[in-house]
C-alpha atoms as one frame of an Amber mdcrd trajectory, in Angstrom:
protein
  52.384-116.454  -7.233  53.397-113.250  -9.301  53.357-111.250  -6.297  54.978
-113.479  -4.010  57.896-113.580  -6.263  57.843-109.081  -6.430  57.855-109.655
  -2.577  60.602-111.736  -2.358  62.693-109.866  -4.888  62.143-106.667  -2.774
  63.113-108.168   0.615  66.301-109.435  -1.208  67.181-106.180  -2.925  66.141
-104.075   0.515  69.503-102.098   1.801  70.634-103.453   5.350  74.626-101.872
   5.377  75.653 -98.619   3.867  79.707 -98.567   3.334  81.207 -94.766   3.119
  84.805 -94.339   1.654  86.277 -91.429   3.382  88.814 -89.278   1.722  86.972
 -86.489  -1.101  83.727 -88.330  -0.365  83.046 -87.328   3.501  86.107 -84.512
   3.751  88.068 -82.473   1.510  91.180 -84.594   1.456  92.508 -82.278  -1.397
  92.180 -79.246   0.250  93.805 -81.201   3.336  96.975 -82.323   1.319  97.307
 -78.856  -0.259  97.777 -76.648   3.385  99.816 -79.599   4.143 102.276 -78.645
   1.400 101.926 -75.137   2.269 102.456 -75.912   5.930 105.979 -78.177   4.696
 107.025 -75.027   2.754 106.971 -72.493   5.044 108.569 -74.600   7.879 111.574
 -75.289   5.592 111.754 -71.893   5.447 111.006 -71.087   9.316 113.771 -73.738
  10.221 116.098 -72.303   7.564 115.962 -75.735   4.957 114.740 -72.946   2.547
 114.873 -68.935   2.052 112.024 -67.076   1.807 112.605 -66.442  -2.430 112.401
 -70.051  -3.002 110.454 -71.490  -5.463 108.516 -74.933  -3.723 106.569 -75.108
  -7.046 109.235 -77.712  -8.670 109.265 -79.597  -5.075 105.649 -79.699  -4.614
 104.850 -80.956  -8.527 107.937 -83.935  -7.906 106.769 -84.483  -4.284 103.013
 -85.256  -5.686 104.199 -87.652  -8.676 106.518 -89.394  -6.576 103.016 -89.955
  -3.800 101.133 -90.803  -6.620 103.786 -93.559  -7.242 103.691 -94.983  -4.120
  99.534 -94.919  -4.078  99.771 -97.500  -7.416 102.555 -99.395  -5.444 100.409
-100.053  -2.042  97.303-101.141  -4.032  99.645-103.647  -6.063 101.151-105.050
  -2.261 104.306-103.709  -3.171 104.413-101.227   0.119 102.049-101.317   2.925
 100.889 -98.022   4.025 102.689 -97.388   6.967 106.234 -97.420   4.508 104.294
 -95.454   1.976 104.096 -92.580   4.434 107.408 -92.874   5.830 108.915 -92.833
   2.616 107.000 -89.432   1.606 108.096 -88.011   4.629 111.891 -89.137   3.921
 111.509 -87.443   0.373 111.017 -84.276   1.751 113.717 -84.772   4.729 116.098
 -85.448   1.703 114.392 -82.713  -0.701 116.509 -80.202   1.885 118.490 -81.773
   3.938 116.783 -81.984   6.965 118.346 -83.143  10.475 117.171 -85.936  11.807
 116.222 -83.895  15.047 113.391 -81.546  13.737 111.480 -85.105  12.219 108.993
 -85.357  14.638 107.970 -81.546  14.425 107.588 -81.393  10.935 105.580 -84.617
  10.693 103.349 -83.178  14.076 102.379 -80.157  12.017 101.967 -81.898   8.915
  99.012 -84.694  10.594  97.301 -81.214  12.609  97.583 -79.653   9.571  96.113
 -81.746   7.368  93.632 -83.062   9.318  92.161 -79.357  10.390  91.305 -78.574
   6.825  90.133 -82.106   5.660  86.321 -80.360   6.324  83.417 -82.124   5.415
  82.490 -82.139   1.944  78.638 -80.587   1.705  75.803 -81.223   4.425  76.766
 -84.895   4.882  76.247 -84.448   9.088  72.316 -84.310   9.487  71.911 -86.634
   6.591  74.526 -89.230   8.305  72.611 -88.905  11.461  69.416 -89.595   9.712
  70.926 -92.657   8.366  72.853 -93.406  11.619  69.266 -94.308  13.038  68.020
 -96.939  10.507  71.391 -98.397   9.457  74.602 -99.703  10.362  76.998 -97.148
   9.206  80.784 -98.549   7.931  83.440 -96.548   7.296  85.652 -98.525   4.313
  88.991 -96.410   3.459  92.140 -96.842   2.480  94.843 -95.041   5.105  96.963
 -94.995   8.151  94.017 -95.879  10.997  95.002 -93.356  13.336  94.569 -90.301
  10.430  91.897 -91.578   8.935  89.713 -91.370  12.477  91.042 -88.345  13.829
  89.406 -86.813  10.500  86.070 -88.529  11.735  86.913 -87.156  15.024  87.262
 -83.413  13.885  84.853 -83.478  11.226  82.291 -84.562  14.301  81.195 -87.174
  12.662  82.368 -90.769  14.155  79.751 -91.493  16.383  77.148 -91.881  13.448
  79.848 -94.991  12.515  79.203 -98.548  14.418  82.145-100.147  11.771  85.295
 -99.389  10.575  87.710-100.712   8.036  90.956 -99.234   7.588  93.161-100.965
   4.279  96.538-100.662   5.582  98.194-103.523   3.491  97.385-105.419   0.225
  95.362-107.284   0.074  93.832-106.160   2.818  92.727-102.850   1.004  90.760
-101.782  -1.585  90.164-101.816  -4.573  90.899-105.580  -4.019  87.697-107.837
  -3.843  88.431-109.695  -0.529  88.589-106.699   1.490  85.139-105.681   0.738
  84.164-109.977   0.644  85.504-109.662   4.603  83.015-106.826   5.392  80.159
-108.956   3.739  81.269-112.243   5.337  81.292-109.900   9.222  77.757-108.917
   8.653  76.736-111.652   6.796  74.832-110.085   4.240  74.461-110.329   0.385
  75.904-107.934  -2.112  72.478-106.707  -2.925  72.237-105.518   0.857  74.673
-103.081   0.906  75.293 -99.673  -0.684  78.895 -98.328  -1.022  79.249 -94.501
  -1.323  82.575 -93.526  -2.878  84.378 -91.195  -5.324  86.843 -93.663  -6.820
  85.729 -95.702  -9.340  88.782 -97.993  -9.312  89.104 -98.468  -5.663  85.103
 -97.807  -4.355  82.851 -98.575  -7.504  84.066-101.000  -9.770  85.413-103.734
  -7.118  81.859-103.490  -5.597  80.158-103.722  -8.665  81.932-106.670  -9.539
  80.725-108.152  -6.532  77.116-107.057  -7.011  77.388-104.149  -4.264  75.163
-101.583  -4.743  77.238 -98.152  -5.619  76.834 -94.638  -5.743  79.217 -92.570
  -7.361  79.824 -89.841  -5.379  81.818 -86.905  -7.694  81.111 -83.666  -5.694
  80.256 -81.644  -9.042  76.530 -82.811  -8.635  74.495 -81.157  -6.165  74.027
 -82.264  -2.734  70.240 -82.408  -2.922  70.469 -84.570  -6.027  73.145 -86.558
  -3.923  70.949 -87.077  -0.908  67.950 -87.678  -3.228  69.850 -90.813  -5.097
  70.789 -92.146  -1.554  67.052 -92.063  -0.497  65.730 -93.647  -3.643  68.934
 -96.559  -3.452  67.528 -97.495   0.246  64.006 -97.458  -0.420  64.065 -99.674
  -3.656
């Protein structure tokens, strides 16, 4: 009877789903946003919004508080993300005065930008495609869809992803519980079956702890053996 009952407790607690946050988890999303800036600065230079002895340091320290703003304000439902961007982009447009008619450039080379140097964070490709062949792989990230997969795209590493979901609107989104309550009900599992690998604890780890998820607090400060060990020993018991 003892044993039946180990049995039974391991089949319950045995990983079926692993859920993968994407921004400073998979890619550098920091170094992404920071070329982006750099990109911004010198075109406001290049399309004479700004001479070459200006100092963007001011801009860029105001620009970041006022995105950090609007991050708190979509993951309250106050703005959904698509307004979140626009209204970043419409704080630089009004930063230094720029004409309606170079929009659409500057916003083109601040998405290739960005995306081209959110790299992937560590070896995360061959260990992806190991787990790519025993589990169903979801992506689970906060973002504008079409960013957040051209990342995947460049970074080579969509096709080791059968799931994807994208919070674009509260509360729709993380960290709220009924986002990650959907992706349980679509693959009708139990908490205890699926692992979420993130480096938020407010929006990744604590929801899904709540909820009995099983978590893995991804930091980048540890090494990526140690990483890749901790994954191994979460999805064999």
């Amino acid at each position: 009877m003892h044993l039946a009952h180990l049995l039974l407790r391991k089949v319950r607690w045995v990983i079926k789903l692993i859920l993968f946050d994407i921004d400073d988890t998979l890619v550098d999303h920091q170094a992404g946003a920071f070329q982006a800036m750099q990109r911004i600065s010198s075109l406001m230079i290049k399309l004479n919004y700004a001479d070459d002895r200006y100092d963007f340091s001011e801009f860029i320290r105001s620009y970041e508080t006022m995105s950090h703003t609007l991050w708190s304000q979509f993951e309250l439902g106050e703005v959904d993300i698509s307004t979140l961007l626009e209204k970043r982009f419409i704080y630089i447009y009004d930063w230094f005065g720029v004409k309606g008619f170079d929009f659409g450039f500057i916003e083109k080379e601040y998405w290739n930008t960005y995306i081209e140097n959110c790299s992937l964070k560590n070896e995360w490709l061959p260990l992806l495609q190991q787990l790519s062949s025993t589990f169903p792989l979801a992506i689970c990230s906060n973002g504008m869809e079409f960013v957040q997969r051209r990342k995947l795209v460049y970074t080579n590493i969509l096709p080791f992803f059968s799931h994807f979901y994208f919070g674009n609107y509260y509360p729709d989104c993380k960290p709220d519980e009924r986002f990650f309550k959907k992706i349980l009900l679509d693959f009708n599992l139990q908490p205890e079956n699926v692992l979420m690998i993130g480096d938020s604890l407010n929006n990744d780890i604590s929801p899904c702890k709540n909820l009995g998820v099983r978590t893995l607090h991804y930091t980048g400060s540890a090494s990526f053996q140690s990483i890749r060990q901790s994954i191994m020993e979460l999805i064999n018991g």
